[in-house]
């Protein structure tokens, strides 16, 4: 699993300002390289190649890249606002962390700073005539980067903020977290399925004096601490859990001192919002939010809800095919199991509730439950049957047209059969 510092570094790499600052730093280094390497270039080469025109090129870049950067920022902000309104605010986080838009904006901003620093060094005549050749070569490279970036940006900006594109990003983030859990079940610890079992032999709870969502658990550090103390730890708060000073995050077999509590609290990273990284249920919940908003009377878009149902089937098929590992990587850790019932509850219950009176949504739900019940792994069969009955009950109560009820009953009968 990802360690605490690796996770923090990955969060830093997702920040827009970090990529822009990194490329801008490289842009500042280019004129410095021209100054240092200029004396080693044979005289007269600069005039033959036409490097004297680099000043005019840099002027054009400086004026155009500032406008392009401003336009790109405006477009991104408008797309984020549209996604917040039409999809869900929880999904915009993935859009902000998208590497394509960050790389595009960083390239434009870096090109502007490169041209600005280049103009300043030319005005000060720091690199000399031969250094102009080096700056000219760097300028040509920057122009090629801009051309490639603009082509990618044109293709990407037409899809930025669209419902289908945002839903796809949520699905990919959810699948990534789900596959990580499958590859390392229970975060690498032993299974602790029942709430009551968490305190069996673990009578000493550990509390965090803060309020927030558990975003990441450094299980490797926690296992290392448990090995050093010859203790076992029962994790009571999975990523995605809202904890407070009265809710324990773990249980121990011995009474911990202040140092022990501090060491355990350090491995639990809290935040104001949930994260997709170690929390597959959050991804399923966000997909359900997208479908619920689409089913609202203000938007009235059953097609998006049906699309979300199809994406949920793909994700749950990955989960159903998973093979449970028999030997935990960290035998001293016990972690609550991620259950199939929880996943189906997260994604299907809101859709069945908000789409109870829409016949096409209910039929698609019953077909989804039938597909899950027929999976070879069998992990979704019982939960799919339960949700099929609940969805049928909601439809019976909400629908007023008898032929619609009959269609849903027929679809549900196929699932239960």
Coordinates of C-alpha atoms in Angstrom, one line a residue, residues 1-416:
X1 CA 0.0 0.0 0.0
X2 CA 1.0 3.6 -0.5
X3 CA 2.9 5.1 2.5
X4 CA 1.9 8.3 4.1
X5 CA 4.7 10.4 2.5
X6 CA 4.2 8.8 -1.0
X7 CA 0.5 9.6 -0.7
X8 CA 1.2 13.2 0.2
X9 CA 3.7 13.5 -2.7
X10 CA 1.0 12.1 -5.0
X11 CA -1.4 14.7 -3.7
X12 CA 1.1 17.5 -4.4
X13 CA 1.6 16.2 -8.0
X14 CA -2.1 16.6 -8.6
X15 CA -2.1 20.3 -7.7
X16 CA -2.5 22.6 -10.6
X17 CA 0.0 25.2 -9.3
X18 CA 2.7 22.5 -8.8
X19 CA 2.9 21.5 -12.5
X20 CA 2.7 25.1 -13.6
X21 CA 5.5 26.1 -11.2
X22 CA 7.7 23.1 -12.3
X23 CA 7.4 23.9 -16.0
X24 CA 7.9 27.6 -15.3
X25 CA 11.1 26.8 -13.5
X26 CA 12.3 24.9 -16.5
X27 CA 11.4 27.9 -18.7
X28 CA 13.5 30.1 -16.5
X29 CA 16.5 27.8 -16.8
X30 CA 16.5 27.9 -20.6
X31 CA 18.0 31.4 -20.9
X32 CA 20.5 30.6 -18.2
X33 CA 21.7 27.6 -20.3
X34 CA 22.0 30.0 -23.3
X35 CA 24.2 32.3 -21.3
X36 CA 26.5 29.6 -20.0
X37 CA 26.9 27.7 -23.4
X38 CA 27.1 30.8 -25.6
X39 CA 30.9 31.1 -25.4
X40 CA 31.4 27.6 -26.6
X41 CA 29.6 28.1 -29.9
X42 CA 31.6 29.0 -33.0
X43 CA 31.2 32.6 -34.1
X44 CA 29.2 33.4 -37.1
X45 CA 26.8 30.4 -36.8
X46 CA 24.1 32.5 -35.2
X47 CA 23.9 34.9 -38.2
X48 CA 23.8 32.0 -40.7
X49 CA 20.9 30.3 -39.1
X50 CA 18.9 33.5 -38.5
X51 CA 18.9 33.4 -34.7
X52 CA 18.7 37.2 -34.7
X53 CA 14.9 36.8 -35.2
X54 CA 14.5 35.1 -31.8
X55 CA 13.5 38.5 -30.3
X56 CA 10.5 38.9 -32.6
X57 CA 9.4 35.3 -32.0
X58 CA 9.6 35.8 -28.2
X59 CA 7.5 39.0 -28.5
X60 CA 4.8 37.1 -30.3
X61 CA 4.9 34.2 -27.8
X62 CA 4.7 36.6 -24.8
X63 CA 1.6 38.4 -26.1
X64 CA -0.2 35.3 -27.4
X65 CA 0.5 32.9 -24.6
X66 CA -0.8 35.4 -22.0
X67 CA -4.1 35.5 -23.8
X68 CA -4.2 31.8 -24.4
X69 CA -3.5 31.1 -20.7
X70 CA -6.2 33.5 -19.6
X71 CA -8.7 31.9 -22.0
X72 CA -7.8 28.4 -20.9
X73 CA -8.3 29.3 -17.2
X74 CA -11.7 30.9 -18.0
X75 CA -12.7 27.7 -19.9
X76 CA -11.6 25.4 -17.1
X77 CA -13.4 27.4 -14.5
X78 CA -16.6 27.5 -16.6
X79 CA -16.4 23.7 -17.1
X80 CA -15.9 23.1 -13.3
X81 CA -18.9 25.3 -12.6
X82 CA -21.0 23.5 -15.2
X83 CA -20.0 20.1 -13.8
X84 CA -20.9 21.3 -10.3
X85 CA -24.3 22.2 -11.5
X86 CA -25.2 19.4 -13.8
X87 CA -23.2 16.5 -12.3
X88 CA -22.1 16.7 -8.7
X89 CA -19.6 18.9 -6.7
X90 CA -17.8 15.7 -5.6
X91 CA -16.8 14.9 -9.2
X92 CA -15.2 18.3 -9.9
X93 CA -12.3 17.3 -7.7
X94 CA -11.3 14.7 -10.3
X95 CA -11.6 17.4 -13.1
X96 CA -9.3 19.7 -11.2
X97 CA -6.7 17.0 -10.7
X98 CA -6.9 15.9 -14.3
X99 CA -3.4 15.7 -15.7
X100 CA -4.4 16.7 -19.3
X101 CA -5.8 20.1 -18.3
X102 CA -3.0 20.7 -15.8
X103 CA -0.3 19.9 -18.4
X104 CA -1.9 22.2 -20.9
X105 CA -2.2 25.1 -18.6
X106 CA 1.3 24.5 -17.3
X107 CA 2.7 24.5 -20.8
X108 CA 1.0 27.7 -21.7
X109 CA 2.1 29.5 -18.6
X110 CA 5.6 28.1 -18.9
X111 CA 5.8 29.3 -22.5
X112 CA 4.7 32.8 -21.5
X113 CA 7.4 32.9 -18.7
X114 CA 10.0 31.5 -21.1
X115 CA 9.3 34.2 -23.6
X116 CA 9.2 36.9 -20.9
X117 CA 12.6 35.8 -19.4
X118 CA 14.0 35.5 -22.9
X119 CA 13.1 39.0 -23.8
X120 CA 14.6 40.3 -20.6
X121 CA 17.9 38.5 -21.2
X122 CA 18.0 39.7 -24.8
X123 CA 17.4 43.3 -23.7
X124 CA 20.3 43.0 -21.2
X125 CA 22.5 41.2 -23.8
X126 CA 23.5 38.7 -21.2
X127 CA 24.0 35.7 -23.6
X128 CA 25.8 37.5 -26.4
X129 CA 25.5 36.8 -30.1
X130 CA 26.4 33.1 -29.8
X131 CA 24.0 32.6 -26.9
X132 CA 21.2 33.8 -29.2
X133 CA 21.5 30.5 -31.2
X134 CA 20.9 28.4 -28.0
X135 CA 17.9 30.6 -27.1
X136 CA 16.7 30.2 -30.7
X137 CA 16.8 26.4 -30.5
X138 CA 15.0 26.5 -27.2
X139 CA 12.4 28.8 -28.7
X140 CA 11.8 26.4 -31.6
X141 CA 11.3 23.5 -29.1
X142 CA 8.8 25.6 -27.1
X143 CA 6.9 26.5 -30.3
X144 CA 6.6 22.8 -31.2
X145 CA 5.4 22.0 -27.6
X146 CA 2.8 24.8 -28.0
X147 CA 1.5 23.4 -31.3
X148 CA 1.2 19.9 -29.9
X149 CA -0.5 21.2 -26.7
X150 CA -3.0 23.3 -28.7
X151 CA -4.0 20.3 -30.8
X152 CA -4.6 18.2 -27.7
X153 CA -6.3 21.1 -25.9
X154 CA -8.8 21.6 -28.8
X155 CA -9.7 17.9 -28.7
X156 CA -10.0 17.9 -24.9
X157 CA -11.8 21.2 -24.3
X158 CA -14.9 20.2 -26.3
X159 CA -15.4 17.3 -23.8
X160 CA -14.4 19.1 -20.6
X161 CA -17.2 19.4 -18.1
X162 CA -19.6 17.2 -20.1
X163 CA -21.7 14.7 -18.0
X164 CA -20.4 11.6 -19.9
X165 CA -16.8 12.7 -19.6
X166 CA -17.1 13.5 -15.9
X167 CA -18.9 10.2 -15.2
X168 CA -16.2 8.3 -17.0
X169 CA -13.5 9.9 -14.8
X170 CA -15.5 8.9 -11.7
X171 CA -15.8 5.4 -13.0
X172 CA -12.0 5.2 -13.7
X173 CA -11.2 6.5 -10.2
X174 CA -13.6 4.1 -8.6
X175 CA -12.2 1.1 -10.6
X176 CA -8.6 2.1 -9.6
X177 CA -9.6 2.1 -5.9
X178 CA -11.5 -1.1 -6.3
X179 CA -8.7 -2.9 -8.0
X180 CA -6.3 -1.7 -5.3
X181 CA -8.5 -3.2 -2.6
X182 CA -8.9 -6.4 -4.6
X183 CA -5.1 -6.7 -4.9
X184 CA -4.6 -6.1 -1.2
X185 CA -7.9 -7.1 0.6
X186 CA -8.6 -5.3 3.8
X187 CA -5.7 -3.0 3.2
X188 CA -3.4 -6.0 3.7
X189 CA -4.7 -7.0 7.1
X190 CA -6.9 -9.8 8.4
X191 CA -10.7 -9.6 7.9
X192 CA -12.8 -8.1 10.6
X193 CA -16.3 -8.3 9.2
X194 CA -18.6 -7.6 12.1
X195 CA -18.9 -4.5 14.2
X196 CA -19.0 -6.5 17.5
X197 CA -16.0 -8.5 16.6
X198 CA -13.8 -5.4 16.5
X199 CA -13.6 -5.3 20.3
X200 CA -13.1 -9.0 21.0
X201 CA -9.8 -9.1 22.8
X202 CA -9.2 -5.4 21.9
X203 CA -10.6 -3.5 24.8
X204 CA -8.6 -0.4 24.5
X205 CA -9.9 2.2 21.9
X206 CA -7.7 4.9 20.3
X207 CA -9.3 8.3 19.6
X208 CA -8.2 11.1 17.3
X209 CA -8.8 14.6 18.8
X210 CA -10.1 16.0 15.5
X211 CA -13.1 15.8 13.3
X212 CA -12.8 14.8 9.7
X213 CA -13.0 12.0 7.1
X214 CA -10.3 9.3 7.1
X215 CA -8.7 9.9 3.7
X216 CA -5.7 7.6 3.9
X217 CA -4.3 4.9 6.3
X218 CA -0.6 4.2 6.2
X219 CA -1.1 0.5 6.9
X220 CA 2.6 -0.3 6.4
X221 CA 3.6 2.1 9.2
X222 CA 0.8 0.8 11.4
X223 CA 2.0 -2.8 10.9
X224 CA 5.6 -1.8 11.6
X225 CA 4.5 -0.2 14.9
X226 CA 2.4 -3.3 15.8
X227 CA 5.4 -5.6 15.1
X228 CA 7.7 -3.4 17.3
X229 CA 5.2 -3.5 20.2
X230 CA 4.2 -7.2 19.6
X231 CA 0.6 -6.1 19.5
X232 CA -2.4 -6.6 17.3
X233 CA -4.5 -3.7 16.1
X234 CA -8.1 -3.7 15.0
X235 CA -8.9 -0.8 12.6
X236 CA -12.3 0.7 13.4
X237 CA -12.4 3.5 10.8
X238 CA -11.9 2.7 7.1
X239 CA -11.1 5.4 4.6
X240 CA -14.3 7.4 4.1
X241 CA -15.4 7.2 7.7
X242 CA -16.2 10.4 9.5
X243 CA -14.5 10.4 12.8
X244 CA -14.6 12.7 15.8
X245 CA -13.0 12.7 19.3
X246 CA -15.7 10.3 20.6
X247 CA -15.4 7.7 17.8
X248 CA -12.4 5.3 18.0
X249 CA -10.2 4.7 15.0
X250 CA -8.6 1.5 16.3
X251 CA -8.7 -1.0 19.2
X252 CA -5.6 -2.4 20.9
X253 CA -4.9 -5.4 23.2
X254 CA -3.2 -3.2 25.8
X255 CA -3.6 0.2 27.3
X256 CA -1.6 2.6 25.1
X257 CA 0.4 5.5 26.5
X258 CA 0.6 8.9 24.9
X259 CA 3.4 8.0 22.5
X260 CA 1.4 4.9 21.3
X261 CA -1.7 7.1 20.7
X262 CA 0.4 9.7 18.8
X263 CA 2.0 7.0 16.6
X264 CA -1.3 5.5 15.7
X265 CA -3.0 8.8 15.1
X266 CA -0.2 9.7 12.7
X267 CA -1.0 6.9 10.3
X268 CA -4.7 8.1 9.9
X269 CA -4.8 11.1 7.5
X270 CA -7.9 13.2 8.0
X271 CA -9.4 15.7 5.7
X272 CA -12.6 17.8 5.2
X273 CA -13.6 15.7 2.2
X274 CA -13.5 12.1 1.2
X275 CA -10.8 10.8 -1.2
X276 CA -11.1 8.3 -4.0
X277 CA -7.7 6.7 -3.3
X278 CA -8.5 4.0 -0.7
X279 CA -12.3 4.5 -0.6
X280 CA -14.1 2.5 -3.4
X281 CA -17.4 3.2 -1.7
X282 CA -17.0 6.9 -2.3
X283 CA -16.7 6.4 -6.0
X284 CA -20.0 4.3 -6.0
X285 CA -21.7 7.1 -3.9
X286 CA -20.6 9.8 -6.4
X287 CA -21.9 7.7 -9.3
X288 CA -25.2 7.5 -7.4
X289 CA -25.2 11.2 -6.9
X290 CA -24.8 11.8 -10.7
X291 CA -27.8 9.5 -11.4
X292 CA -29.9 11.0 -8.7
X293 CA -29.3 14.6 -10.0
X294 CA -30.1 13.4 -13.5
X295 CA -33.4 11.9 -12.2
X296 CA -34.4 15.2 -10.5
X297 CA -37.4 17.0 -12.1
X298 CA -35.3 20.0 -12.8
X299 CA -32.9 18.0 -15.1
X300 CA -35.1 15.0 -16.0
X301 CA -32.4 12.9 -17.8
X302 CA -33.1 9.2 -17.3
X303 CA -30.5 8.4 -19.9
X304 CA -27.7 9.5 -17.6
X305 CA -29.1 7.3 -14.8
X306 CA -29.2 4.3 -17.1
X307 CA -25.6 5.1 -18.1
X308 CA -24.6 5.1 -14.5
X309 CA -26.3 1.7 -13.9
X310 CA -24.2 0.3 -16.8
X311 CA -21.0 1.6 -15.3
X312 CA -21.9 0.2 -11.9
X313 CA -22.4 -3.2 -13.5
X314 CA -18.9 -3.1 -15.0
X315 CA -17.4 -2.1 -11.7
X316 CA -19.3 -4.8 -9.8
X317 CA -18.3 -7.4 -12.3
X318 CA -14.7 -6.6 -11.5
X319 CA -15.5 -7.0 -7.8
X320 CA -17.4 -10.3 -8.4
X321 CA -14.5 -11.9 -10.3
X322 CA -12.0 -11.0 -7.5
X323 CA -10.3 -13.8 -5.7
X324 CA -9.9 -13.4 -1.9
X325 CA -6.3 -13.8 -0.7
X326 CA -6.0 -16.3 2.1
X327 CA -2.8 -14.9 3.8
X328 CA -2.8 -11.3 4.9
X329 CA 0.3 -9.2 4.4
X330 CA 0.1 -7.7 7.9
X331 CA -1.0 -10.5 10.2
X332 CA -1.1 -8.2 13.3
X333 CA -3.7 -5.9 11.6
X334 CA -7.4 -6.6 11.4
X335 CA -9.5 -4.4 9.1
X336 CA -13.2 -4.3 8.5
X337 CA -14.1 -6.1 5.2
X338 CA -15.6 -4.2 2.3
X339 CA -18.8 -6.1 1.6
X340 CA -20.8 -6.5 -1.6
X341 CA -24.0 -5.4 0.2
X342 CA -22.4 -2.0 1.0
X343 CA -21.3 -1.4 -2.6
X344 CA -24.8 -2.2 -3.9
X345 CA -26.4 -0.1 -1.3
X346 CA -24.2 2.9 -2.1
X347 CA -24.9 2.9 -5.8
X348 CA -28.3 1.3 -6.4
X349 CA -30.4 2.5 -3.4
X350 CA -30.5 6.2 -4.4
X351 CA -31.2 5.3 -8.1
X352 CA -34.1 3.0 -7.1
X353 CA -35.5 5.6 -4.8
X354 CA -35.3 8.6 -7.1
X355 CA -36.3 6.7 -10.2
X356 CA -39.1 4.7 -8.6
X357 CA -41.7 6.1 -10.9
X358 CA -39.7 5.9 -14.2
X359 CA -40.3 2.6 -15.9
X360 CA -37.2 2.6 -18.1
X361 CA -35.0 3.2 -15.1
X362 CA -36.7 0.4 -13.1
X363 CA -36.4 -2.0 -16.0
X364 CA -32.7 -1.2 -16.4
X365 CA -32.2 -1.7 -12.7
X366 CA -33.9 -5.1 -12.8
X367 CA -31.7 -6.1 -15.8
X368 CA -28.7 -5.0 -13.9
X369 CA -29.6 -7.1 -10.9
X370 CA -30.2 -10.0 -13.2
X371 CA -26.8 -9.6 -14.7
X372 CA -25.1 -9.4 -11.3
X373 CA -27.1 -12.4 -10.0
X374 CA -25.8 -14.5 -13.0
X375 CA -22.1 -13.7 -12.3
X376 CA -19.9 -16.7 -12.0
X377 CA -18.3 -15.4 -8.8
X378 CA -21.5 -15.4 -6.9
X379 CA -20.5 -12.5 -4.6
X380 CA -23.3 -10.3 -5.9
X381 CA -26.1 -12.9 -6.1
X382 CA -27.7 -12.5 -2.7
X383 CA -27.4 -8.7 -2.6
X384 CA -28.8 -8.4 -6.2
X385 CA -31.9 -10.4 -5.3
X386 CA -32.5 -8.2 -2.2
X387 CA -32.2 -5.0 -4.2
X388 CA -34.4 -6.4 -6.9
X389 CA -37.2 -7.0 -4.4
X390 CA -36.7 -3.5 -2.8
X391 CA -36.7 -1.8 -6.2
X392 CA -39.8 -3.6 -7.2
X393 CA -41.5 -2.5 -4.0
X394 CA -40.6 1.1 -4.6
X395 CA -41.9 0.9 -8.2
X396 CA -45.2 -0.7 -7.1
X397 CA -45.7 2.2 -4.7
X398 CA -44.7 5.0 -7.1
X399 CA -46.1 3.9 -10.4
X400 CA -49.7 4.7 -11.2
X401 CA -49.9 3.1 -14.7
X402 CA -50.7 -0.7 -14.4
X403 CA -48.9 -1.7 -17.7
X404 CA -45.7 -0.1 -16.4
X405 CA -46.0 -2.0 -13.1
X406 CA -46.5 -5.3 -15.1
X407 CA -43.3 -4.6 -17.1
X408 CA -41.3 -4.1 -13.9
X409 CA -42.8 -7.2 -12.3
X410 CA -41.9 -9.3 -15.3
X411 CA -38.3 -8.0 -15.2
X412 CA -38.0 -8.6 -11.5
X413 CA -39.5 -12.1 -11.8
X414 CA -36.7 -13.0 -14.2
X415 CA -34.1 -11.9 -11.7
X416 CA -35.7 -13.8 -8.8

